[in-house]
N, CA, C and O atoms as a DFTB+ gen file, in Angstrom:
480 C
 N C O
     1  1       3.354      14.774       3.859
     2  2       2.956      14.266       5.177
     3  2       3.425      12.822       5.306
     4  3       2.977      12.123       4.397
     5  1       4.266      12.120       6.251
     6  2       4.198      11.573       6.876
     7  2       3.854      10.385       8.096
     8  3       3.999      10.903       9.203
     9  1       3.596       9.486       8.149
    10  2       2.848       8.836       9.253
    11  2       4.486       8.070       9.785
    12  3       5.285       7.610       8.969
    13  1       4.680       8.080      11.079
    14  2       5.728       6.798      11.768
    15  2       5.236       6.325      12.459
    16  3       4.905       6.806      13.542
    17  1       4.929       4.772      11.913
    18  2       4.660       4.411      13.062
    19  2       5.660       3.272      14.122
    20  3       6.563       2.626      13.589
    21  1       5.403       3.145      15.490
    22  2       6.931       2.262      15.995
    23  2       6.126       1.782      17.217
    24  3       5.022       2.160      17.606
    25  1       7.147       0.639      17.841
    26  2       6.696      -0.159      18.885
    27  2       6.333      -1.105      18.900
    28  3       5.759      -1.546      19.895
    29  1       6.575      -2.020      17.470
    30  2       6.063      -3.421      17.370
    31  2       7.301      -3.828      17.560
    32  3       8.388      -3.252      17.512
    33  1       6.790      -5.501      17.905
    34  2       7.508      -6.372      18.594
    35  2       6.820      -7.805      18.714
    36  3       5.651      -8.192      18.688
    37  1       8.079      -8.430      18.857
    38  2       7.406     -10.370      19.977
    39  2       7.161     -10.016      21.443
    40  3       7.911      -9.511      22.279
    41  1       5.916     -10.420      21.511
    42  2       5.551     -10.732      23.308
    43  2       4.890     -11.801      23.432
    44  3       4.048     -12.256      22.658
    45  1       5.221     -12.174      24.302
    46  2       4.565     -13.483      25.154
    47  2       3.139     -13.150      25.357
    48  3       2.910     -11.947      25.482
    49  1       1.906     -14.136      25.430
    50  2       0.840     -14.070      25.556
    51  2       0.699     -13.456      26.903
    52  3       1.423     -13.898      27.795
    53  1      -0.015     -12.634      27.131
    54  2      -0.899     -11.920      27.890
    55  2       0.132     -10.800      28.664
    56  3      -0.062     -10.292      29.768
    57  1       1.207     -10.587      27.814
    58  2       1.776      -9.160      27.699
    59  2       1.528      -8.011      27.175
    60  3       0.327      -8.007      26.904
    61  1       2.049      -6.941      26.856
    62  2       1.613      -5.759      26.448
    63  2       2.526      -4.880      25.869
    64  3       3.612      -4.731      26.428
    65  1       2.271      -4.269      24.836
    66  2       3.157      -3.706      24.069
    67  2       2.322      -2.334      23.372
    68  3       1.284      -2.281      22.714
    69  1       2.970      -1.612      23.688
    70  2       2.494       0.335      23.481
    71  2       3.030       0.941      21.680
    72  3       4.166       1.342      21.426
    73  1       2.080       0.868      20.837
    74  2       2.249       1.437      19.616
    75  2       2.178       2.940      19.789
    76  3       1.370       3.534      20.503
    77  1       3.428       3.643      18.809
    78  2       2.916       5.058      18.684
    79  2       3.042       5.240      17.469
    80  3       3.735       4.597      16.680
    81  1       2.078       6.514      17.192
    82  2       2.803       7.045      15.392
    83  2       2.037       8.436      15.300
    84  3       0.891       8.820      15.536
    85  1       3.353       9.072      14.791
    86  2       3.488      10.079      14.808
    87  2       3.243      10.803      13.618
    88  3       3.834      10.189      12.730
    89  1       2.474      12.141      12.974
    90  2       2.555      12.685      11.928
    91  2       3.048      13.730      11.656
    92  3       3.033      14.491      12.623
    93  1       3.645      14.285      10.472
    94  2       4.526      14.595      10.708
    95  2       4.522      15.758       8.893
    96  3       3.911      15.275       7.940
    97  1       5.121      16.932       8.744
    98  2       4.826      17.625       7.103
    99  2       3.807      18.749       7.596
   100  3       3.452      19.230       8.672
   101  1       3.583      18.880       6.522
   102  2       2.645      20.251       6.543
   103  2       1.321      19.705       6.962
   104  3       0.830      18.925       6.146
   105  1       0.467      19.985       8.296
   106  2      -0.456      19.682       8.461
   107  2      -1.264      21.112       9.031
   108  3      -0.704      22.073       9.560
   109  1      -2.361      20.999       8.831
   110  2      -3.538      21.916       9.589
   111  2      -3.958      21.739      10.249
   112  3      -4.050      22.490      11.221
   113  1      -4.716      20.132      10.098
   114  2      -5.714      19.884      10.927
   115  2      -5.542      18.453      11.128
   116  3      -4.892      17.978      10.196
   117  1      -5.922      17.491      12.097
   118  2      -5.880      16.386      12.261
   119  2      -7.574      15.446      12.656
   120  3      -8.174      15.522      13.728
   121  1      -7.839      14.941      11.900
   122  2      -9.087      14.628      12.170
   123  2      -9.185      13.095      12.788
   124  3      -8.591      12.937      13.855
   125  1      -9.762      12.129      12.321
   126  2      -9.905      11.063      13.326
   127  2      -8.191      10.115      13.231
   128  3      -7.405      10.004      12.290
   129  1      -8.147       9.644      14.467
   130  2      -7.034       8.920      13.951
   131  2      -7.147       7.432      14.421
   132  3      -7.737       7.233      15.482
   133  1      -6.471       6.024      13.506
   134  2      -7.136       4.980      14.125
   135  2      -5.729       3.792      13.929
   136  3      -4.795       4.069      13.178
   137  1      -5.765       2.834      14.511
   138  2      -5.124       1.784      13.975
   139  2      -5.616       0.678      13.245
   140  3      -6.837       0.548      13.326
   141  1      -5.050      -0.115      12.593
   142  2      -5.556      -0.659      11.642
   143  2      -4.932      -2.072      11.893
   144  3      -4.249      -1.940      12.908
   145  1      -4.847      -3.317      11.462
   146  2      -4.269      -4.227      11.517
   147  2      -4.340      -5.681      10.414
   148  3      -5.452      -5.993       9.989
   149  1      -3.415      -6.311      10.101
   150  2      -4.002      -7.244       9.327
   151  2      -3.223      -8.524       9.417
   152  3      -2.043      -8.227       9.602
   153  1      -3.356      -9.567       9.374
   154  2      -3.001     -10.553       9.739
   155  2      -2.877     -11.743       8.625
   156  3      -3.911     -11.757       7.957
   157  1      -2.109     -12.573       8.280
   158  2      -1.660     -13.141       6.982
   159  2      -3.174     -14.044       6.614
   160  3      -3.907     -14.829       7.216
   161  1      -3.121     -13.417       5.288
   162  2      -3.955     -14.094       4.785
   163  2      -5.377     -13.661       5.295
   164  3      -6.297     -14.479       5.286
   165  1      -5.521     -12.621       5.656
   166  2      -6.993     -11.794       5.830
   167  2      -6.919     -10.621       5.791
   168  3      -5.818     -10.071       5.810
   169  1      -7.847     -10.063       5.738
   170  2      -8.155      -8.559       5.250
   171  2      -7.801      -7.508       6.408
   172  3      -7.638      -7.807       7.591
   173  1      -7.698      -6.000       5.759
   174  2      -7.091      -5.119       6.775
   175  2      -8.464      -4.968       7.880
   176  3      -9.584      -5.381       7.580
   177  1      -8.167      -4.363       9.071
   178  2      -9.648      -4.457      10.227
   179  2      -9.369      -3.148      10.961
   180  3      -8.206      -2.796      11.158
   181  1     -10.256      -2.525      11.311
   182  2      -9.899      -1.649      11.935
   183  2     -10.280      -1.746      13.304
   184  3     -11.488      -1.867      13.507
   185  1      -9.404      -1.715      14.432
   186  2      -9.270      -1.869      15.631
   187  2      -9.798      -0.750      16.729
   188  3     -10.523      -0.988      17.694
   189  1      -9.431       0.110      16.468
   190  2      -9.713       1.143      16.835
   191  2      -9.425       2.676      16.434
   192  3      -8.446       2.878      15.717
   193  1     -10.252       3.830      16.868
   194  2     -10.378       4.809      16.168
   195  2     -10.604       5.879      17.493
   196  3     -11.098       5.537      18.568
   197  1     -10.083       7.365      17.126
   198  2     -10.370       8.232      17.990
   199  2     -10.160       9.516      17.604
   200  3      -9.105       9.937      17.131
   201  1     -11.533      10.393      17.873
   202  2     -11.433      11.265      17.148
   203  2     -10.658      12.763      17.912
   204  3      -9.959      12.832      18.923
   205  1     -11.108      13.833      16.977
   206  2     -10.200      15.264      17.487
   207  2     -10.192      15.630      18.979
   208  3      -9.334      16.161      19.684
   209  1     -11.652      15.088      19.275
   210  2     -12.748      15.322      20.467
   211  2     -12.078      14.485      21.549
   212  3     -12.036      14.928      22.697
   213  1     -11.596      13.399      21.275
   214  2     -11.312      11.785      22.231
   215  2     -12.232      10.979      22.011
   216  3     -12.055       9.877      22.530
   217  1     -13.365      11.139      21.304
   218  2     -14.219       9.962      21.253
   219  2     -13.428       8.652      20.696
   220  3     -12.287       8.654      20.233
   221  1     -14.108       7.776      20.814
   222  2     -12.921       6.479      20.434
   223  2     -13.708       5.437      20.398
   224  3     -14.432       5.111      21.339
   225  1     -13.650       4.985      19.587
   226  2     -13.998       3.425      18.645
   227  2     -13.407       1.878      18.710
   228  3     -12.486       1.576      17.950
   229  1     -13.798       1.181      19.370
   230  2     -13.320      -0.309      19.782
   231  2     -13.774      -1.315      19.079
   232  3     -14.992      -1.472      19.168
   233  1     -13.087      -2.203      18.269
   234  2     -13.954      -3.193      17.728
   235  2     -13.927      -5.099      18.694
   236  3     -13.065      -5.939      18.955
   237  1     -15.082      -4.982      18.858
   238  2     -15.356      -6.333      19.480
   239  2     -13.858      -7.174      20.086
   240  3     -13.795      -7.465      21.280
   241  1     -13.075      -7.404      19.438
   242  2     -12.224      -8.122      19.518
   243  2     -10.806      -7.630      20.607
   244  3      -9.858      -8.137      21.208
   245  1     -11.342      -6.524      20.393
   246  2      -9.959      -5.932      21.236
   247  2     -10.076      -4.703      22.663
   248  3      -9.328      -3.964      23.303
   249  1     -11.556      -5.100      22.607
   250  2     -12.647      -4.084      23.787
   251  2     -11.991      -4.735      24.914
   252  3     -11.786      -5.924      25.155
   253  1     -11.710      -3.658      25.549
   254  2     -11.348      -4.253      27.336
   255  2     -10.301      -4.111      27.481
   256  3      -9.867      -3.710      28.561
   257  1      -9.326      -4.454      26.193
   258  2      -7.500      -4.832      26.352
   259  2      -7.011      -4.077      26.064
   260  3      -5.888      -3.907      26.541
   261  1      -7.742      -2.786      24.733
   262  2      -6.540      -2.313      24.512
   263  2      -7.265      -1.096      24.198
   264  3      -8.408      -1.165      23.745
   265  1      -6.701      -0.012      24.401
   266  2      -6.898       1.673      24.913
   267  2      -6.244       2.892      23.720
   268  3      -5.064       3.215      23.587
   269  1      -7.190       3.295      23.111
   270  2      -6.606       4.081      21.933
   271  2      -6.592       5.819      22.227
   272  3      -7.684       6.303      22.522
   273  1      -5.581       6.612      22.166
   274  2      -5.228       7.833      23.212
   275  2      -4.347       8.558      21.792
   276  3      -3.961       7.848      20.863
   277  1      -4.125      10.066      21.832
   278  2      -3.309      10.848      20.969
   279  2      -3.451      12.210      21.639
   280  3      -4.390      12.789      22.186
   281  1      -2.374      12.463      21.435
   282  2      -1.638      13.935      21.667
   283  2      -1.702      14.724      20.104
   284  3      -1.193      14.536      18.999
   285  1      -2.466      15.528      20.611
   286  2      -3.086      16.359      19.233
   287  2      -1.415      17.831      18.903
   288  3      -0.901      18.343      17.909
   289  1      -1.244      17.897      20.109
   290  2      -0.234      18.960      20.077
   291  2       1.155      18.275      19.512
   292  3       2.117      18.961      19.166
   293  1       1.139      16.925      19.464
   294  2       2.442      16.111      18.525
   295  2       1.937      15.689      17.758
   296  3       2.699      14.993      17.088
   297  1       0.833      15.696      17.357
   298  2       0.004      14.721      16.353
   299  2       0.470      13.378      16.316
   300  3       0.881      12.921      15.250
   301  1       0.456      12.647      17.418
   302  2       0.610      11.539      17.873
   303  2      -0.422      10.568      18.262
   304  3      -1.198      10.766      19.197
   305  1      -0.417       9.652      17.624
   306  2      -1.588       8.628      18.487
   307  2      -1.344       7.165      19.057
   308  3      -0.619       6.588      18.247
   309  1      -1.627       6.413      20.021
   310  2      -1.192       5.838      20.613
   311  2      -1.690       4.686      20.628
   312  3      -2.860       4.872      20.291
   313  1      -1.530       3.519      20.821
   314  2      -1.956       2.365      21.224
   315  2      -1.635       1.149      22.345
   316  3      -0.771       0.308      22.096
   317  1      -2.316       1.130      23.456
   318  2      -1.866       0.345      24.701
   319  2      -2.465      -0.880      24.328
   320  3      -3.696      -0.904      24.299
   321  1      -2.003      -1.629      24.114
   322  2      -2.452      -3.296      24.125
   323  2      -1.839      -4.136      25.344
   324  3      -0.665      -4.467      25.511
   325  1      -2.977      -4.393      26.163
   326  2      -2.826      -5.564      26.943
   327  2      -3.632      -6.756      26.972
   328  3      -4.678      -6.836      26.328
   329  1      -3.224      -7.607      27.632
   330  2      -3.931      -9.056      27.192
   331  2      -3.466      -9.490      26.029
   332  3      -4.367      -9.976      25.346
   333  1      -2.380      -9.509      25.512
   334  2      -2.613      -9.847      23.994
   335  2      -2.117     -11.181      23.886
   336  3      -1.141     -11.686      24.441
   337  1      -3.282     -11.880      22.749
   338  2      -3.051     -12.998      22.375
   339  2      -2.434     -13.704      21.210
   340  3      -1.814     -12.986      20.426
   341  1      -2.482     -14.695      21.016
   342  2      -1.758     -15.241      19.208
   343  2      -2.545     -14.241      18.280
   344  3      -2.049     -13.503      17.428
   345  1      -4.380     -14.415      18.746
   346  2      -4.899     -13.560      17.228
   347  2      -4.848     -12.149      17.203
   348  3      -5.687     -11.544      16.536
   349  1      -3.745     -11.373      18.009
   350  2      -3.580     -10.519      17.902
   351  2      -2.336     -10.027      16.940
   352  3      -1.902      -8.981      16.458
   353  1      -2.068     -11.280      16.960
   354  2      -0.571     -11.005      15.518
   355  2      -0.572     -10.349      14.717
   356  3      -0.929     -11.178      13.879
   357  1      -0.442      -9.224      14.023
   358  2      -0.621      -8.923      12.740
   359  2       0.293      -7.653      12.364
   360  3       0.788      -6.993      13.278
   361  1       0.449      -7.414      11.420
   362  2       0.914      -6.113      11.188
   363  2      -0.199      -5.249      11.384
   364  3      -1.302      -5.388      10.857
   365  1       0.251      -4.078      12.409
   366  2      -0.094      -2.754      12.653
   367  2      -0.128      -1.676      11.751
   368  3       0.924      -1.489      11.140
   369  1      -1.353      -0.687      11.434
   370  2      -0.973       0.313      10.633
   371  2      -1.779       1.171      10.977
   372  3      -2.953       0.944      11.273
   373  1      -1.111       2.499      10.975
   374  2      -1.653       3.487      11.732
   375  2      -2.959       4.814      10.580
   376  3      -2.808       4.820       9.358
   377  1      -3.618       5.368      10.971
   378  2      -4.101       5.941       9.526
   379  2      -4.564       7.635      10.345
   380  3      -4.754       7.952      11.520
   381  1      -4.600       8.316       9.193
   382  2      -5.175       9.390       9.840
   383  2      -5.960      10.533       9.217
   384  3      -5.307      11.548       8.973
   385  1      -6.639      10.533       9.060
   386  2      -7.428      11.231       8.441
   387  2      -7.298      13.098       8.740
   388  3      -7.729      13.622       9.768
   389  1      -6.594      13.899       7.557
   390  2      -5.770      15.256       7.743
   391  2      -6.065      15.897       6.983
   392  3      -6.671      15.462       6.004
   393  1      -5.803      17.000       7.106
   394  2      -5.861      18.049       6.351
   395  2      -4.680      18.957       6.069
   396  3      -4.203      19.532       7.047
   397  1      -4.183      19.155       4.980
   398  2      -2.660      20.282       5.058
   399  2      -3.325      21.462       5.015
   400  3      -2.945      22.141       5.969
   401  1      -4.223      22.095       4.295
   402  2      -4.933      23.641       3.996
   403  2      -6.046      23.524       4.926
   404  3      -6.497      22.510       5.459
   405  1      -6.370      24.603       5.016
   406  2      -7.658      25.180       5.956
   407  2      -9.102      24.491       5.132
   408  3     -10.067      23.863       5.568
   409  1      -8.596      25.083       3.349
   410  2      -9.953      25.027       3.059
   411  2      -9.965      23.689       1.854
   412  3      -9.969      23.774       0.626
   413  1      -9.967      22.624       2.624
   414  2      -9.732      21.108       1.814
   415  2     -10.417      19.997       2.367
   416  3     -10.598      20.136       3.577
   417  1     -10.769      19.155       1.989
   418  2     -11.223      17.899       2.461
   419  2      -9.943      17.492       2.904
   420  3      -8.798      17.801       2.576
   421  1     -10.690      16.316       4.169
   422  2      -9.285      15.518       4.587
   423  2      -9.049      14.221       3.793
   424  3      -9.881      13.436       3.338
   425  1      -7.899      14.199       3.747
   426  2      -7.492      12.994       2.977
   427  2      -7.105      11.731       4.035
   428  3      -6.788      12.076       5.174
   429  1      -7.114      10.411       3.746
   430  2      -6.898       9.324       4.393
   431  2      -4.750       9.317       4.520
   432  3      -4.211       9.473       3.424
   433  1      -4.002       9.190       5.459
   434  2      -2.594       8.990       5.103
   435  2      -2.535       7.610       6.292
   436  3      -3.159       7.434       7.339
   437  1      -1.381       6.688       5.510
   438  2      -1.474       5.486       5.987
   439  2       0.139       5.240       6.677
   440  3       1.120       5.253       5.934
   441  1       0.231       5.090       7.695
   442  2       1.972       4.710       8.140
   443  2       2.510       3.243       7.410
   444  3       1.926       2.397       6.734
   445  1       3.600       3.352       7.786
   446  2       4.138       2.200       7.574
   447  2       3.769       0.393       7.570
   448  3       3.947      -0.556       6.805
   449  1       3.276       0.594       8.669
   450  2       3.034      -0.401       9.541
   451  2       4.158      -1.366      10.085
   452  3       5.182      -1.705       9.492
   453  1       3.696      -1.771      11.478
   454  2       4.821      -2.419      12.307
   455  2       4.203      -3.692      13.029
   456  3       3.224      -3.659      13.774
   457  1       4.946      -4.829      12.679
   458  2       4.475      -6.121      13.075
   459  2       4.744      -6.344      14.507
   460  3       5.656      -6.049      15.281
   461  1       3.576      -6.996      14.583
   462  2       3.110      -7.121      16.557
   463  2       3.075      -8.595      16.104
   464  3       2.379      -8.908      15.138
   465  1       4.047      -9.813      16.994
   466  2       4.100     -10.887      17.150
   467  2       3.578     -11.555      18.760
   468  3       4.151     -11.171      19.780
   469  1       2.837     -12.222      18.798
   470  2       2.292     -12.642      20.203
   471  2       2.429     -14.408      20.400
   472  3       1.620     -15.324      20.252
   473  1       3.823     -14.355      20.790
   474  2       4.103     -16.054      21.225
   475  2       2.829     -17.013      22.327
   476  3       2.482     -16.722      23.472
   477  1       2.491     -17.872      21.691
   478  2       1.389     -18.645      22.891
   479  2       2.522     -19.209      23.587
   480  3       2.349     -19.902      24.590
């Protein structure tokens, strides 16, 4: 299995820039999927999360701006960031919590990650 993730970039403050990532191998099942982020010199955070259902998970910092969405039939999940500021800099990483067999626990799989730069 697989994770790609793509769509990072430099933007100017209070622009917007659309993450996707895609999974990809032998899968069954797809369970929650979230982005992740981390920024030099601090720990990884999780931004947001959304499950099989659409329920979806915002953390304080990024409530309002930015919109977490996936296409279960590409096993794709998405990320709309707007408003974004300097402390939004960080490398991006996508995670997803899967299953390849019917009858298995899901395991955690982590993408690449792709750096989101936000010029003041």
């Amino acid at each position: 299995v697989q994770l790609q993730a793509s769509g990072g970039g430099l933007v100017q403050a209070g622009g917007s820039l659309r993450l996707s990532c895609a999974a990809s191998g032998r899968i069954f099942r797809i369970n929650a999927m979230g982005w992740y982020r981390q920024a030099p010199g601090k720990e990884r955070e999780l931004v947001a999360s959304i499950t099989s259902v659409g329920n979806t998970y915002y953390s304080d910092s990024v409530k309002g701006r930015f919109a977490i969405s996936r296409d279960n039939d590409r096993y794709t999940v998405y990320l709309q960031m707007n408003s974004l500021n300097a402390e939004d800099t960080a490398v991006y990483y996508c995670n997803a919590d899967l299953l390849q067999y019917r009858y298995e626990r899901g395991q955690d799989y982590w993408g690449q990650g792709t750096q989101v730069t936000v010029s003041s």
